[in-house]
mmCIF file with all atom_site columns, C-alpha atoms in Angstrom:
data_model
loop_
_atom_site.group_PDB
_atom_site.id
_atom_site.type_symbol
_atom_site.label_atom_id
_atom_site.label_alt_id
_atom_site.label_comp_id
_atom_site.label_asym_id
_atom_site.label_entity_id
_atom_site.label_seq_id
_atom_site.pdbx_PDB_ins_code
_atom_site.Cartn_x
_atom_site.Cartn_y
_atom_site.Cartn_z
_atom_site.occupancy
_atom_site.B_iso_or_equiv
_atom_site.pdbx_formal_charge
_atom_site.auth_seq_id
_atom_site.auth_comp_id
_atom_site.auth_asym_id
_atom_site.auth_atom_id
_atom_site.pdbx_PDB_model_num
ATOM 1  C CA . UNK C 1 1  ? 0.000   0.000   0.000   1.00 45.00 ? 1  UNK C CA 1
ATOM 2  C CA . UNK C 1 2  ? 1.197   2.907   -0.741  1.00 48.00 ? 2  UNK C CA 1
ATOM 3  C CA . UNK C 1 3  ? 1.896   5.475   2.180   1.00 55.00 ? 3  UNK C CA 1
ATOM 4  C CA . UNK C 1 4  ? 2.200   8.640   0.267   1.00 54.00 ? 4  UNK C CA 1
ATOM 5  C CA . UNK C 1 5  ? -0.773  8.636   -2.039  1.00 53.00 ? 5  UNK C CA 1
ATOM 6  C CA . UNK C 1 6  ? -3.764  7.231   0.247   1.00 54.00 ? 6  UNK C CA 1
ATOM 7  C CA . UNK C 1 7  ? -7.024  5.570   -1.275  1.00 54.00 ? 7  UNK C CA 1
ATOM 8  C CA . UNK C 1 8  ? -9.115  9.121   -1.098  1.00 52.00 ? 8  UNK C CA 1
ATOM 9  C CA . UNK C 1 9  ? -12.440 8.256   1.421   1.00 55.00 ? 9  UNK C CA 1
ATOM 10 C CA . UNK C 1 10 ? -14.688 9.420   -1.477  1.00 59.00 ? 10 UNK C CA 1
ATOM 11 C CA . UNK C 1 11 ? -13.535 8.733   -5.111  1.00 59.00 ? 11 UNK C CA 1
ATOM 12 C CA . UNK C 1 12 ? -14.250 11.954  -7.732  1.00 60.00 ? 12 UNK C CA 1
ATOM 13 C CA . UNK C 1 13 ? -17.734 12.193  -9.357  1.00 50.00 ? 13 UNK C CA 1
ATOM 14 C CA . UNK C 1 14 ? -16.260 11.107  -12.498 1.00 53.00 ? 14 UNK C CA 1
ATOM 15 C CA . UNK C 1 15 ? -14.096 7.780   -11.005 1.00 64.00 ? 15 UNK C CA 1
ATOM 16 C CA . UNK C 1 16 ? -15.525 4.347   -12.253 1.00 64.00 ? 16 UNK C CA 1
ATOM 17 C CA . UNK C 1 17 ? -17.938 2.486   -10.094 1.00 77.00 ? 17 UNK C CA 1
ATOM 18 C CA . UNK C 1 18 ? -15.145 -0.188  -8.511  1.00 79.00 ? 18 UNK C CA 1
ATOM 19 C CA . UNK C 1 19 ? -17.757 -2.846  -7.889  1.00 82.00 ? 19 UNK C CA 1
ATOM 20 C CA . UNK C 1 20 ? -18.213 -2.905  -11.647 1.00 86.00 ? 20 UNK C CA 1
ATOM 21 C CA . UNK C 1 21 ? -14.238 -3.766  -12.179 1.00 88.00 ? 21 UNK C CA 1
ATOM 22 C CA . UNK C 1 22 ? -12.691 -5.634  -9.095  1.00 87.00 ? 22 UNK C CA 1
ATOM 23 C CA . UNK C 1 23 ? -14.004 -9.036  -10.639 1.00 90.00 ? 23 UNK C CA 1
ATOM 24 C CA . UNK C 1 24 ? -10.953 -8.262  -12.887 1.00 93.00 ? 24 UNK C CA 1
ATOM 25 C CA . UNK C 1 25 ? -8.635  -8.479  -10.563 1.00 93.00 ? 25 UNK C CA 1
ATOM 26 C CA . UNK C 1 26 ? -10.075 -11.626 -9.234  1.00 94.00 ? 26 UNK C CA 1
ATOM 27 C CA . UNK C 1 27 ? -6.886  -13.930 -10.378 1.00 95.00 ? 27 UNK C CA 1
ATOM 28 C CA . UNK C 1 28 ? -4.083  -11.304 -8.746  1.00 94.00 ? 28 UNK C CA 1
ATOM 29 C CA . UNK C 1 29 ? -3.142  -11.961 -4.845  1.00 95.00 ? 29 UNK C CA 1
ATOM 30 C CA . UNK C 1 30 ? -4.731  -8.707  -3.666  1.00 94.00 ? 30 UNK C CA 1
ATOM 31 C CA . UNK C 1 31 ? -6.569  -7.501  -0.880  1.00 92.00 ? 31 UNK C CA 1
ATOM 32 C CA . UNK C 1 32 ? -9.678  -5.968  -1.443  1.00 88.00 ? 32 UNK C CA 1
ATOM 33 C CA . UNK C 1 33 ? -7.992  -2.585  -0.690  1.00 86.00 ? 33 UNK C CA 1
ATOM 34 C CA . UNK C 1 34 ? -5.176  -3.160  -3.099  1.00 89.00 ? 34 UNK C CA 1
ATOM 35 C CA . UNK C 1 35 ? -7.766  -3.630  -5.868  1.00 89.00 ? 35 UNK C CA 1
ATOM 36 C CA . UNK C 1 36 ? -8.941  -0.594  -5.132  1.00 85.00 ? 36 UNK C CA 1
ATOM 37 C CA . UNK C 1 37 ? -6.351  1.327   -5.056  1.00 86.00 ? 37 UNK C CA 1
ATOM 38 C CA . UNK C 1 38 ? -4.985  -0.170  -8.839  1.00 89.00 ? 38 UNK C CA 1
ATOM 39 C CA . UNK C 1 39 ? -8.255  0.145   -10.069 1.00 88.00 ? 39 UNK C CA 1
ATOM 40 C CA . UNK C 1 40 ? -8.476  4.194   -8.747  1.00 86.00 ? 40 UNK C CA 1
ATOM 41 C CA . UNK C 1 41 ? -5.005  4.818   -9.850  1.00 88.00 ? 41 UNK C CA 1
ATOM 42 C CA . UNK C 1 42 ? -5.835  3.422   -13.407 1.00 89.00 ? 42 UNK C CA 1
ATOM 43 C CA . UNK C 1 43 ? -8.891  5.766   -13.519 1.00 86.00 ? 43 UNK C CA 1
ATOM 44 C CA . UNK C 1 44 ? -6.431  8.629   -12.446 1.00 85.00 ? 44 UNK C CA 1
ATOM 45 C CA . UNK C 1 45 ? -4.043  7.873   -15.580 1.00 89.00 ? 45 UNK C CA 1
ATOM 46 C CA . UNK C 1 46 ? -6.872  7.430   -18.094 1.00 88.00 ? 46 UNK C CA 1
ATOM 47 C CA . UNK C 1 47 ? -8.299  11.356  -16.806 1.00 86.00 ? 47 UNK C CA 1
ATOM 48 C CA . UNK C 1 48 ? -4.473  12.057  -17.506 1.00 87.00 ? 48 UNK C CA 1
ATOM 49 C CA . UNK C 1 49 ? -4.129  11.192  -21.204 1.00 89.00 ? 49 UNK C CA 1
ATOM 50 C CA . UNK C 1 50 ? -7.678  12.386  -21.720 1.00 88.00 ? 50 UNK C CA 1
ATOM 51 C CA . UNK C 1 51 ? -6.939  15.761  -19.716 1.00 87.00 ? 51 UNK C CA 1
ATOM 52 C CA . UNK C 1 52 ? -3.580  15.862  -22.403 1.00 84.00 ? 52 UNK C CA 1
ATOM 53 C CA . UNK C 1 53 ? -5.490  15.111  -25.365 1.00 83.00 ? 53 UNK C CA 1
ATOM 54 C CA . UNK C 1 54 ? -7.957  17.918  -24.742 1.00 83.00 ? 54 UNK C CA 1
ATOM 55 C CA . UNK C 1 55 ? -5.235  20.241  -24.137 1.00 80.00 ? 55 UNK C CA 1
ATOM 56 C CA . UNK C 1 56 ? -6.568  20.685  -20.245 1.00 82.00 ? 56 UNK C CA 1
ATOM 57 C CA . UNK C 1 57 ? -3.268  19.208  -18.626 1.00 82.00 ? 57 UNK C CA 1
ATOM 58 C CA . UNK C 1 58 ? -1.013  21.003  -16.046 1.00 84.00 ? 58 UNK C CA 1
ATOM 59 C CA . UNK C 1 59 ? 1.356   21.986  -18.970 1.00 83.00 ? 59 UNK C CA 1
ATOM 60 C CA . UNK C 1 60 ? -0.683  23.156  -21.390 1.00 81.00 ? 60 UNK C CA 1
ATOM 61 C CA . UNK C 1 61 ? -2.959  25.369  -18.577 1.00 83.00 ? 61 UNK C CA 1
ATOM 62 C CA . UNK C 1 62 ? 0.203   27.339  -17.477 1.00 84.00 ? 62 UNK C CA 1
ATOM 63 C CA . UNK C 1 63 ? 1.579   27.836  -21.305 1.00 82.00 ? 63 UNK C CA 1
ATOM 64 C CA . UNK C 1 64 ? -1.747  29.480  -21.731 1.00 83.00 ? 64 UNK C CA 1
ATOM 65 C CA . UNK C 1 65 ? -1.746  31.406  -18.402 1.00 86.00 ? 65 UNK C CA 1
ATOM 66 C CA . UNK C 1 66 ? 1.601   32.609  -19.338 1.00 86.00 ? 66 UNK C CA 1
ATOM 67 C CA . UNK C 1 67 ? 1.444   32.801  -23.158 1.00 82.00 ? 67 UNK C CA 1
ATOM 68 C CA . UNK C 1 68 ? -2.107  33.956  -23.417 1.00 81.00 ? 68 UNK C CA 1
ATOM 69 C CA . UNK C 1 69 ? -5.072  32.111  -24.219 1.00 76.00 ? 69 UNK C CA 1
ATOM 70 C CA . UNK C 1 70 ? -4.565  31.817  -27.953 1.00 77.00 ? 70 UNK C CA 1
ATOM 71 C CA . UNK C 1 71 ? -1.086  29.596  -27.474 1.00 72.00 ? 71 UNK C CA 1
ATOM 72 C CA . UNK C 1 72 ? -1.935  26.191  -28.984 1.00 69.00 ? 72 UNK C CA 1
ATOM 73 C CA . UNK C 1 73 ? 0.181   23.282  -28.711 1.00 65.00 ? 73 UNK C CA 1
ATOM 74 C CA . UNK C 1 74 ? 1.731   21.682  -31.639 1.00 60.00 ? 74 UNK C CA 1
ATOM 75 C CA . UNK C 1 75 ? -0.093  18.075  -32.555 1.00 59.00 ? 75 UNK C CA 1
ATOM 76 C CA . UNK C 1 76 ? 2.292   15.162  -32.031 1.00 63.00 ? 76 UNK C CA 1
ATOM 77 C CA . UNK C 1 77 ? 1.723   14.590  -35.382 1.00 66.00 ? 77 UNK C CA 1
ATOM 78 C CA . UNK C 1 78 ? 3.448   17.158  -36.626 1.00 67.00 ? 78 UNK C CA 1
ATOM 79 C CA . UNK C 1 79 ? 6.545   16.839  -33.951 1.00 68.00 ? 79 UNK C CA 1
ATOM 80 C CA . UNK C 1 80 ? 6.875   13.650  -35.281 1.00 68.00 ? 80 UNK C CA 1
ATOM 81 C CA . UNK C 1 81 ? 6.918   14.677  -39.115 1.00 72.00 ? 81 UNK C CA 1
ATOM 82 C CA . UNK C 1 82 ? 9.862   17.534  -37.935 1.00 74.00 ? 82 UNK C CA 1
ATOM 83 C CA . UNK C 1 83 ? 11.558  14.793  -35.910 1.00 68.00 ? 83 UNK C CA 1
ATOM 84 C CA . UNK C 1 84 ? 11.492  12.501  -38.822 1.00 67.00 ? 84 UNK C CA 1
ATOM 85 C CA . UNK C 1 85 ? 12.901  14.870  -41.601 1.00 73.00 ? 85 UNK C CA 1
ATOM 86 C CA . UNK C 1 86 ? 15.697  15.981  -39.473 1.00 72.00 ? 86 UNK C CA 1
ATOM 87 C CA . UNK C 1 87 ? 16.262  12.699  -38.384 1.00 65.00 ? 87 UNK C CA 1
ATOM 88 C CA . UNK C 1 88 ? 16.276  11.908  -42.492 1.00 70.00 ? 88 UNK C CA 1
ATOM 89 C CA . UNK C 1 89 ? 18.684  15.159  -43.125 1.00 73.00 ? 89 UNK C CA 1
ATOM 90 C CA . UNK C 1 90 ? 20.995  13.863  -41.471 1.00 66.00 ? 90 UNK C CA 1
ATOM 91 C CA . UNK C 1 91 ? 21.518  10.473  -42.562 1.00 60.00 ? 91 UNK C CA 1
ATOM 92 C CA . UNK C 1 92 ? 21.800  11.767  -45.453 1.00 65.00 ? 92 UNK C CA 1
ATOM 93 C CA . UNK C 1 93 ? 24.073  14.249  -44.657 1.00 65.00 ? 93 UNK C CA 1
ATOM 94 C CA . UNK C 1 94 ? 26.308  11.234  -43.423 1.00 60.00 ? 94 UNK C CA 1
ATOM 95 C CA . UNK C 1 95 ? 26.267  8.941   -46.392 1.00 56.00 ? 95 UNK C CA 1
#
């Protein structure tokens, strides 16, 4: 169990209904408690990535607070495509 981060007494409005997903977890050797805490931290990671993909994450918030509400993130998509052409300029830069 982890000491730092404790189970919170009432999950958030939005959390999954745990009932509904411990059966799951039915083959692992874990306490009732344990299940609930994986299952809860699981929920807290999926809010993450969607929190990032809406552009509502930590990050993103302060860029805007500091950069004014019109900054926009880049897509990953198009890091990728600038990652890959200089990653392709200079191989061939080496051969």
């Amino acid at each position: 169990m982890n000491e730092h981060a404790p189970i919170p007494d009432e999950l958030p409005i939005a959390s999954p209904e745990l009932e509904k997903y411990r059966h799951h977890l039915d083959e692992f050797d874990l306490t009732e408690e344990q299940k609930d805490e994986l299952l809860v931290t699981l929920w807290q990671i999926m809010i993450q990535f969607v929190d990032l993909g809406f552009g509502r994450d930590a990050t993103t918030l302060a860029l805007k607070a500091i950069c004014g509400e019109d900054f926009e993130a880049a897509p990953l998509d198009d890091e990728y495509d600038l990652y890959l052409k200089e990653q392709l300029s200079i191989e061939s830069e080496v051969d």
